Short mmCIF file of C-alpha atoms in Angstrom, two decimals:
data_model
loop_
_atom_site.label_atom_id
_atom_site.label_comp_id
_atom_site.label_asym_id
_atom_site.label_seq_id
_atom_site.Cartn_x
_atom_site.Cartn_y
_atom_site.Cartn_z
CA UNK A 1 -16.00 5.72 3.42
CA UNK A 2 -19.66 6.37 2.20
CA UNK A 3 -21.31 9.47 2.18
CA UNK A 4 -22.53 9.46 5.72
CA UNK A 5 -19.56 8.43 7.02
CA UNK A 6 -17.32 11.17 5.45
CA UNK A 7 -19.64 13.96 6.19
CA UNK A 8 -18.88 13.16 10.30
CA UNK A 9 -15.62 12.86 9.72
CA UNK A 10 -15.79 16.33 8.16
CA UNK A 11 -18.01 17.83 10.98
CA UNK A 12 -15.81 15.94 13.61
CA UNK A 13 -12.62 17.95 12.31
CA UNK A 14 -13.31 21.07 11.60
CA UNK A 15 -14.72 21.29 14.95
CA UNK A 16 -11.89 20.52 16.49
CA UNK A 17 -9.85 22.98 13.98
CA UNK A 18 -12.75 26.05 14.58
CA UNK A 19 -10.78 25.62 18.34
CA UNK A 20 -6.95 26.57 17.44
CA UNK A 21 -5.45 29.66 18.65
CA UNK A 22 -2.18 29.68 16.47
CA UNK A 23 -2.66 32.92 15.09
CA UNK A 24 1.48 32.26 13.79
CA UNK A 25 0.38 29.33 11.61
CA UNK A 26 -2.59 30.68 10.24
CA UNK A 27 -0.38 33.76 8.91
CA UNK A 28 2.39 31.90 7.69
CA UNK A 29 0.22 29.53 5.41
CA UNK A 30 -2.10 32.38 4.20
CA UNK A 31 0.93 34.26 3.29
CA UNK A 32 2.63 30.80 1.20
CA UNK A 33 -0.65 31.19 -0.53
CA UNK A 34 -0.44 34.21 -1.41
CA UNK A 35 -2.49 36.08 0.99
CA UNK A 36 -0.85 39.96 1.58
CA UNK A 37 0.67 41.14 4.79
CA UNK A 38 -1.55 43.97 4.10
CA UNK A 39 -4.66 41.89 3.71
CA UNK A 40 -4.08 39.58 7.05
CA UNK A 41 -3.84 43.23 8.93
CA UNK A 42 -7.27 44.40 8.24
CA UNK A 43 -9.12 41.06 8.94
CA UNK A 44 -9.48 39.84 12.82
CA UNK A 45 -6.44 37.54 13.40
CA UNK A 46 -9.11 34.67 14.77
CA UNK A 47 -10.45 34.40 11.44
CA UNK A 48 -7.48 33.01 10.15
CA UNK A 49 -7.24 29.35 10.95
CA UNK A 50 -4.77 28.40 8.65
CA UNK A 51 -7.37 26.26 6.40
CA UNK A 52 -6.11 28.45 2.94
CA UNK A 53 -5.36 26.45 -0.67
CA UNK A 54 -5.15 29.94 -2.16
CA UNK A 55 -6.38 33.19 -2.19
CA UNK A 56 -9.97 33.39 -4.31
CA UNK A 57 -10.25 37.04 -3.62
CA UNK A 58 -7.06 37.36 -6.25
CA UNK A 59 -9.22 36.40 -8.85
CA UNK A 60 -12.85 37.74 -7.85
CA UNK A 61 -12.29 41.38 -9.16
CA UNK A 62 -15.00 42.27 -5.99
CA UNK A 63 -16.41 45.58 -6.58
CA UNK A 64 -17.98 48.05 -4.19
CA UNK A 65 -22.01 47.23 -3.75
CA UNK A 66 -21.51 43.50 -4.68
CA UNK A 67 -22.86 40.87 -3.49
CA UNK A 68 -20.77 38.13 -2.67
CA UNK A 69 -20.66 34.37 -1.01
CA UNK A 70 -18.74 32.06 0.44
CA UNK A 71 -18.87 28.79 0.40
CA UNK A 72 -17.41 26.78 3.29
CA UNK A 73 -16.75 30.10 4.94
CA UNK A 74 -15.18 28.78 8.34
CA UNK A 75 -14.23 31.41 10.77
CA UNK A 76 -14.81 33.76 8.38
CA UNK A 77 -11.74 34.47 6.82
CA UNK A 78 -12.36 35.36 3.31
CA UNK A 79 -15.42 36.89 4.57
CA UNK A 80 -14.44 39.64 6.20
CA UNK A 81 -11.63 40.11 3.43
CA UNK A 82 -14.62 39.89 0.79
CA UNK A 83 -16.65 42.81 3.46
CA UNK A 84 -13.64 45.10 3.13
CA UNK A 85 -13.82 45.10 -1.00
CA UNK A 86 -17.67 45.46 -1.02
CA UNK A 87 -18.17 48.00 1.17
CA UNK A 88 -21.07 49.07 3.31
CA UNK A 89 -23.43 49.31 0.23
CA UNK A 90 -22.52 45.74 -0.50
CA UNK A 91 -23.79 42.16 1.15
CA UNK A 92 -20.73 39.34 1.98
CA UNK A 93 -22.24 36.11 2.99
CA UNK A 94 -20.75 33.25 4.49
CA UNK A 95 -21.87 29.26 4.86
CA UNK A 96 -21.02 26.62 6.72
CA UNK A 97 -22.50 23.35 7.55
CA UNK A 98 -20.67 23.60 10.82
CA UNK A 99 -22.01 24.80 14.03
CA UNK A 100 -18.61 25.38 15.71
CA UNK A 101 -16.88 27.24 12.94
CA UNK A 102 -20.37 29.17 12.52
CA UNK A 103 -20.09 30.13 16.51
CA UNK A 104 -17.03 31.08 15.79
CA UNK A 105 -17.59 33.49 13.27
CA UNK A 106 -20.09 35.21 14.87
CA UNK A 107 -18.43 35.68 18.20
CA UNK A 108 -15.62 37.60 15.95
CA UNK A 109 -18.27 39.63 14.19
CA UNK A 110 -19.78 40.61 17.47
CA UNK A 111 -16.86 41.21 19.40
CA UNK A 112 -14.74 43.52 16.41
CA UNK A 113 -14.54 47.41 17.87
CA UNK A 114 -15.92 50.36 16.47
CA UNK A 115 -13.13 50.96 14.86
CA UNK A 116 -12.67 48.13 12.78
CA UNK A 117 -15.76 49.39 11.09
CA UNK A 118 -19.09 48.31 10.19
CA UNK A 119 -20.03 44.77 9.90
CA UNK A 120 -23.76 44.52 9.77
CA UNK A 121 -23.13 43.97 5.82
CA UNK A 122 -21.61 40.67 6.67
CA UNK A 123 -23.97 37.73 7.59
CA UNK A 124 -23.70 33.64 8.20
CA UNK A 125 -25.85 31.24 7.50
CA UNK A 126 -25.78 27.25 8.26
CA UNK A 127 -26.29 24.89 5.30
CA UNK A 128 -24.58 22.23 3.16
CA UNK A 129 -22.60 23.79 0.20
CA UNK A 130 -25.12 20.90 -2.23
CA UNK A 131 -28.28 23.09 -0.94
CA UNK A 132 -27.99 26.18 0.67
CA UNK A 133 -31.02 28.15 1.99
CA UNK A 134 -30.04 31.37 -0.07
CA UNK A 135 -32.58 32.90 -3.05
CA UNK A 136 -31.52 32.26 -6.08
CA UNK A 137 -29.89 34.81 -8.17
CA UNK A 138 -28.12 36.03 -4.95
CA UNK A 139 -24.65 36.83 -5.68
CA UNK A 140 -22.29 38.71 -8.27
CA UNK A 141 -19.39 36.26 -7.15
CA UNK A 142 -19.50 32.79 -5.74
CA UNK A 143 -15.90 32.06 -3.34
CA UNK A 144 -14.48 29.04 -2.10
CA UNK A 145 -11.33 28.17 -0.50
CA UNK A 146 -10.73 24.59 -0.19
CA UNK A 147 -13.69 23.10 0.65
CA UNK A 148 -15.38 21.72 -2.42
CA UNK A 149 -12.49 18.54 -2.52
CA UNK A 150 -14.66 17.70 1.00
CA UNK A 151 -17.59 16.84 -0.55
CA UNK A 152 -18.38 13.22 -1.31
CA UNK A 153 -17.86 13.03 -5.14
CA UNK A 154 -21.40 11.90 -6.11
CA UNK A 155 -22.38 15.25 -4.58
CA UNK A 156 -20.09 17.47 -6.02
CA UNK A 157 -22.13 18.14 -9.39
CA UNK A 158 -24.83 19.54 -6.97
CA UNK A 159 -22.23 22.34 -5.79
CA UNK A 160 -21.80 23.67 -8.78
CA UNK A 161 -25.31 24.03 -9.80
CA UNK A 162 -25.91 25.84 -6.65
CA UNK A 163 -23.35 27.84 -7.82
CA UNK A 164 -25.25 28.67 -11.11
CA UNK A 165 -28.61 29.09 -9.04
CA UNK A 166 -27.64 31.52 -6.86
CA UNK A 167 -25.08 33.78 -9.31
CA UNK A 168 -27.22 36.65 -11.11
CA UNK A 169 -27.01 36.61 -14.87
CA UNK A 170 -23.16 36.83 -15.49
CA UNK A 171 -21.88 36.44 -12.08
CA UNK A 172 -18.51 34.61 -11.82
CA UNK A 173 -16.92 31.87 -9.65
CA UNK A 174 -13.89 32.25 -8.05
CA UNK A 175 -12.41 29.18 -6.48
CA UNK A 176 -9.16 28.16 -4.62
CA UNK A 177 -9.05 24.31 -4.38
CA UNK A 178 -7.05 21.14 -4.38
CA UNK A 179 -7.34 19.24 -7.56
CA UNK A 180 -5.42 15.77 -7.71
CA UNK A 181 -2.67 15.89 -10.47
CA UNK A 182 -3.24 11.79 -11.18
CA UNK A 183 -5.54 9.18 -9.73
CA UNK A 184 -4.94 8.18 -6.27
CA UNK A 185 -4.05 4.88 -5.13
CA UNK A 186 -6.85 3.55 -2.37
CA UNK A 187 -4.61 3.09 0.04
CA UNK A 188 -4.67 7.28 0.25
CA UNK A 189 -8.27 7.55 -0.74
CA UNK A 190 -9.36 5.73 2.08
CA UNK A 191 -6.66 8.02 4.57
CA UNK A 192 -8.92 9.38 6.86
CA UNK A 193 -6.49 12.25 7.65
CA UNK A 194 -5.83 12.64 4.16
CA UNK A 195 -9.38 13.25 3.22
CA UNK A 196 -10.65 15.87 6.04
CA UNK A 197 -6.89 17.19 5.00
CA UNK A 198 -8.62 18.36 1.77
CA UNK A 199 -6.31 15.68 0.15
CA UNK A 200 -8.09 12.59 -0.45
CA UNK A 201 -11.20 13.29 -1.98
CA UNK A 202 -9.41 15.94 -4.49
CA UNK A 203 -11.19 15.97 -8.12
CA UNK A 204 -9.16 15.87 -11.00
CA UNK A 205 -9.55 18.75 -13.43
CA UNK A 206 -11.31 16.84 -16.11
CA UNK A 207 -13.84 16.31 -13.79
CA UNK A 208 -14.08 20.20 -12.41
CA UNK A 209 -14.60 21.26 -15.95
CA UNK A 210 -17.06 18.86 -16.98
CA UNK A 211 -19.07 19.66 -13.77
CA UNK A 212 -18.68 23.59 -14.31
CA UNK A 213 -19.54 23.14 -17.40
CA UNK A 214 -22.71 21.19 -17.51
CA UNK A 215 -23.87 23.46 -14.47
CA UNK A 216 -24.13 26.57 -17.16
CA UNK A 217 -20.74 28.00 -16.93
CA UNK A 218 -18.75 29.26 -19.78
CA UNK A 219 -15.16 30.95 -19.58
CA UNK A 220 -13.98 28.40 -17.65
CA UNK A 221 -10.21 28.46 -16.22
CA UNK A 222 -8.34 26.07 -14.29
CA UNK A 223 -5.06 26.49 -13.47
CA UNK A 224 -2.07 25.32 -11.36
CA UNK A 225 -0.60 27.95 -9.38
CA UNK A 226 2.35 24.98 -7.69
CA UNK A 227 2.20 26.24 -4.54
CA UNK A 228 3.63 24.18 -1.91
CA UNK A 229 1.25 21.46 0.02
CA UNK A 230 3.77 20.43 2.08
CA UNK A 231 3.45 23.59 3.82
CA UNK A 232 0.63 22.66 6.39
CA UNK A 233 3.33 19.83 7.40
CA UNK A 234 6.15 21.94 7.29
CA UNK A 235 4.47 24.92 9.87
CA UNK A 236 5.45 24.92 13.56
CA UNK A 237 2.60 26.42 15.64
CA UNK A 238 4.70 29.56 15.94
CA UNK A 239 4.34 30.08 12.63
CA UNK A 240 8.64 28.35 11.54
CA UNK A 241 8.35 26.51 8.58
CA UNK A 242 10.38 23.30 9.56
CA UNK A 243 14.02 22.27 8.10
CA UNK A 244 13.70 20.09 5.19
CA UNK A 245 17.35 18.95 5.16
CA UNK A 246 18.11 15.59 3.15
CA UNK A 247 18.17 12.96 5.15
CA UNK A 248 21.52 11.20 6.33
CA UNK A 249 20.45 7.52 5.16
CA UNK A 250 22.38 7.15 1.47
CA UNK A 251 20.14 6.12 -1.16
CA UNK A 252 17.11 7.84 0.32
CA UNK A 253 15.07 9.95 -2.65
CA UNK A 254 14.14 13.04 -1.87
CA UNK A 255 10.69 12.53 -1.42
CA UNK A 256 10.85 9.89 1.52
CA UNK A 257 13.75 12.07 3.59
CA UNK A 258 11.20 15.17 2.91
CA UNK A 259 8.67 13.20 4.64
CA UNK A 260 10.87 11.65 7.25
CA UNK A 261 11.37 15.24 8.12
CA UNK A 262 8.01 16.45 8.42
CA UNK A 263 7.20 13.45 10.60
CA UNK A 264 10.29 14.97 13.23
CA UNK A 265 12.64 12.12 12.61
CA UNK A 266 16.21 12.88 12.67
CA UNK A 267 16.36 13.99 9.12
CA UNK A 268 15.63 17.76 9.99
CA UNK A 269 17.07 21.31 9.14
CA UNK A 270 20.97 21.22 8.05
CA UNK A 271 21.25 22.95 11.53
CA UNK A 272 20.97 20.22 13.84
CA UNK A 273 24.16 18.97 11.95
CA UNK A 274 25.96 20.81 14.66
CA UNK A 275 23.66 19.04 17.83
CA UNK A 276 25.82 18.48 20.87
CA UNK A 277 28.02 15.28 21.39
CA UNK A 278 24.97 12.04 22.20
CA UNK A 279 22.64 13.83 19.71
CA UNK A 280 21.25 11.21 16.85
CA UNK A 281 23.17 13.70 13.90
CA UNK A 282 26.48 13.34 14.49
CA UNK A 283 28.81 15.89 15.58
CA UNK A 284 31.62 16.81 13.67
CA UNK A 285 34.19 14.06 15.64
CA UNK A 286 31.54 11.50 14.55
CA UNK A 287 33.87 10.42 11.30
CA UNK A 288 32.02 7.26 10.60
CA UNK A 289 28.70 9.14 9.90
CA UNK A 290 30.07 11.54 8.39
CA UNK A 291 31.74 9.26 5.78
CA UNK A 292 27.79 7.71 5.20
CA UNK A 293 27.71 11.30 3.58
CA UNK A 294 24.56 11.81 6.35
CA UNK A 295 23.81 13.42 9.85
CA UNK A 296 22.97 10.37 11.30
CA UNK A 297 25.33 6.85 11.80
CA UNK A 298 25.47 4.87 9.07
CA UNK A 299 24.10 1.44 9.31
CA UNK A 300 25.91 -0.87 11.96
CA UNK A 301 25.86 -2.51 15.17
CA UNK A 302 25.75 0.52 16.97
CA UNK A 303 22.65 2.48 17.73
CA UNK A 304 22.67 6.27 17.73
CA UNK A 305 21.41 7.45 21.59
CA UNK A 306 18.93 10.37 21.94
CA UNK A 307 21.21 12.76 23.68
CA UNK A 308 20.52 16.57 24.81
CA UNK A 309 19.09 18.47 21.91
CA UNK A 310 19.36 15.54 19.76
CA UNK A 311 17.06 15.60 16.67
CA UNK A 312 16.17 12.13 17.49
CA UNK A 313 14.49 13.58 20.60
CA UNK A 314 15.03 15.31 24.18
CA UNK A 315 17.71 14.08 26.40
CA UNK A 316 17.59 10.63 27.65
CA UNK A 317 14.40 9.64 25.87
CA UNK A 318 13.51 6.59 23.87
CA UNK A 319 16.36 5.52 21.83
CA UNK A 320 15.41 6.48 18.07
CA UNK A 321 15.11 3.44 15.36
CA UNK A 322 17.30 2.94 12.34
CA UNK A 323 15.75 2.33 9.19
CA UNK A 324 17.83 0.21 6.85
CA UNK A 325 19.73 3.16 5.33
CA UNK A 326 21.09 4.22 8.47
CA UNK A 327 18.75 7.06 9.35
CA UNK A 328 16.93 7.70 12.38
CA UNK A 329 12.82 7.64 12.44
CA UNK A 330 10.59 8.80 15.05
CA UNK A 331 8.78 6.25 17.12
CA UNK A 332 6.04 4.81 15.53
CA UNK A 333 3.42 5.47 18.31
CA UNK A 334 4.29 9.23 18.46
CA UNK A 335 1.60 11.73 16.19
CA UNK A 336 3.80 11.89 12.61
CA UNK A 337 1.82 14.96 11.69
CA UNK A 338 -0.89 17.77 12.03
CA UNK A 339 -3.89 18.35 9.93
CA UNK A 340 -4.73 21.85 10.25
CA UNK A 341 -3.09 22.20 13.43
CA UNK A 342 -5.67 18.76 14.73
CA UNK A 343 -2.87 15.65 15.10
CA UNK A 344 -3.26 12.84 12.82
CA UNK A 345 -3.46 9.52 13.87
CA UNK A 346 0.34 7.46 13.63
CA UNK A 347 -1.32 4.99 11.26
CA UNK A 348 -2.20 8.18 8.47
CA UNK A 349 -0.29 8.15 5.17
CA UNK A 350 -0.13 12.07 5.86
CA UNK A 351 3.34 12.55 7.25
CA UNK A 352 4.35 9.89 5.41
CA UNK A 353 3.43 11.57 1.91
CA UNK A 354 4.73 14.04 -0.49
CA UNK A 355 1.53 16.12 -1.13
CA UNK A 356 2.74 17.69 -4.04
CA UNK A 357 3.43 14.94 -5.88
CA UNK A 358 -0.38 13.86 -6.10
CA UNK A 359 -2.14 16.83 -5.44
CA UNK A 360 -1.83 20.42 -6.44
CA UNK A 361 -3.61 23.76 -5.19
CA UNK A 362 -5.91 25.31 -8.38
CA UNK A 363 -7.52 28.55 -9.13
CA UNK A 364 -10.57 28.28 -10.73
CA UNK A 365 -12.75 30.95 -12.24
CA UNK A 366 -15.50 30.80 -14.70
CA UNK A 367 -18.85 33.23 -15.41
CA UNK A 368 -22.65 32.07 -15.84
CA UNK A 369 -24.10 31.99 -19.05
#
């Protein structure tokens, strides 16, 4: 994708994201990121879309009277966080390039009672992250919660230098992102999904610190905190992280039942094990599956029928596939996945992919010279 193209892309999906209502999801992948119960309760619930790598507030050190900014604020989740530790006397600033998620944010500043307390301290303002229409010297502390891997990478260098422009003499950054752990293959760079996933067009660190450090930054940290990717997968709507049972087909590694999983096949939590007689995982009389050391029938002439409850699928649907293990797999025209809540298309590598394995989620922090 070029430059042009990726930027719609971006627009186009976050758009549709700055639209879900799953307050459930949004908590439960804050919180695997290290977000506080405490924290999520003093910030409007519609802030919190679910869009979290990490938690940049854990390394800001925000002090009352600060100014601070945020780039690729959203909904306005870390912003009104960021409000909370600057207090009144202080300025939190968000920016987005996106009109939706900026509507949004606004509407939630407006509409917050009196006594959730002030907010004319907290402001929004539209612009690309690679030129935003801020004075320079702005800010004590820069923010960013993973949105920097969206930028196309020959215009990543300018982010950073914004960065130094509008950070006062010894102002800091403090960044939650995800970096890629080894070079992608281009069958995933060019994954549509996997891109406006924050996937795709991840940096590697080299690159972060070489940017950082030609922008003017010094003190620079990177660091892997291995929290789990496979978490935006993994979420139900209601906020249930998904079974990640092994699947029943012998041989299977880890990482392809893992996926199979995700995607809804019949690979799920150990607790469909019990589904009722017709079910795709074999009930306990089913000796033959259960000698394939799986929950599904092991390879043969027979095909396992979606029955009531089934994990293949709801009673008297589609008859689920085989693959050549022996394991059930959800049709392939049904979604395989969710991208922040937004289906991805059945042809994505997303649901099909072990995040963690290529990608990681990073705290970064470093101070201007």
């Amino acid at each position: 994708m070029d430059t042009t193209e990726i930027y719609e892309k971006v627009r186009e999906h976050y758009s549709s994201a700055s639209r879900m209502t799953s307050v459930k999801y949004g908590e439960t992948v804050a919180k695997s990121f290290g977000y506080s119960a405490d924290e999520l309760a003093n910030i409007p619930q519609d802030a919190n879309l679910g869009l979290s790598c990490g938690n940049p507030l854990a390394i800001a050190s925000l002090k009352e009277g600060e100014t601070v900014i945020d780039l690729g604020s959203g909904a306005g989740f870390d912003v009104f966080l960021a409000a909370k530790k600057v207090g009144t006397s202080g300025r939190a600033i968000g920016v987005d390039m996106n009109d939706d998620m900026l509507a949004r944010a606004e509407r939630i500043k407006s509409s917050q009672p009196a006594s959730y307390g002030p907010t004319s301290h907290i402001s929004f303002v539209k612009s690309n992250i690679t030129s935003i229409d801020l004075p320079s010297e702005t800010a004590d502390c820069i923010i960013s919660n993973c949105v920097i891997n969206l930028v196309p990478a020959p215009e990543k260098p300018a982010v950073f230098r914004e960065m130094h422009r509008l950070l006062k003499p010894g102002g800091r950054v403090a960044v939650s992102d995800i970096l890629a752990k080894k070079p992608f293959t281009e069958e995933l760079k060019r994954d549509v999904a996997l891109y406006v996933g924050c996937v795709a067009g991840a940096s590697e660190v080299r690159e972060y610190e070489t940017w950082l450090r030609e922008a003017g930054f010094k003190d620079i940290m990177i660091v892997d905190t291995n929290a789990d990717l496979n978490v935006y997968l993994e979420t139900n709507e209601d906020g249930e992280r998904k079974g990640m049972g092994l699947c029943c087909a012998p041989g299977l590694d880890p990482a392809e039942s893992e996926s199979a999983a995700a995607a809804g096949g019949c690979c799920g939590p150990a607790k469909t094990e019990s589904t009722s007689d017709g079910g795709c995982c074999a009930p306990k009389k089913t000796e033959s599956a259960q000698a394939s050391g799986g929950c599904c029938a092991p390879k043969s002439t027979e095909t396992p029928q979606a029955g009531s409850g089934g994990c293949c699928g709801p009673a008297k649907t589609a008859v689920a596939e085989q693959s050549a293990g022996g394991c059930c797999v959800p049709k392939s025209d049904e979604p395989k996945a969710t991208v922040c809540g937004v289906p991805a298309p059945s042809s994505s590598l997303l649901g099909k992919t072990n995040l963690n394995e290529w990608a990681g989620s990073y705290k970064i922090f470093a101070v201007k010279n």
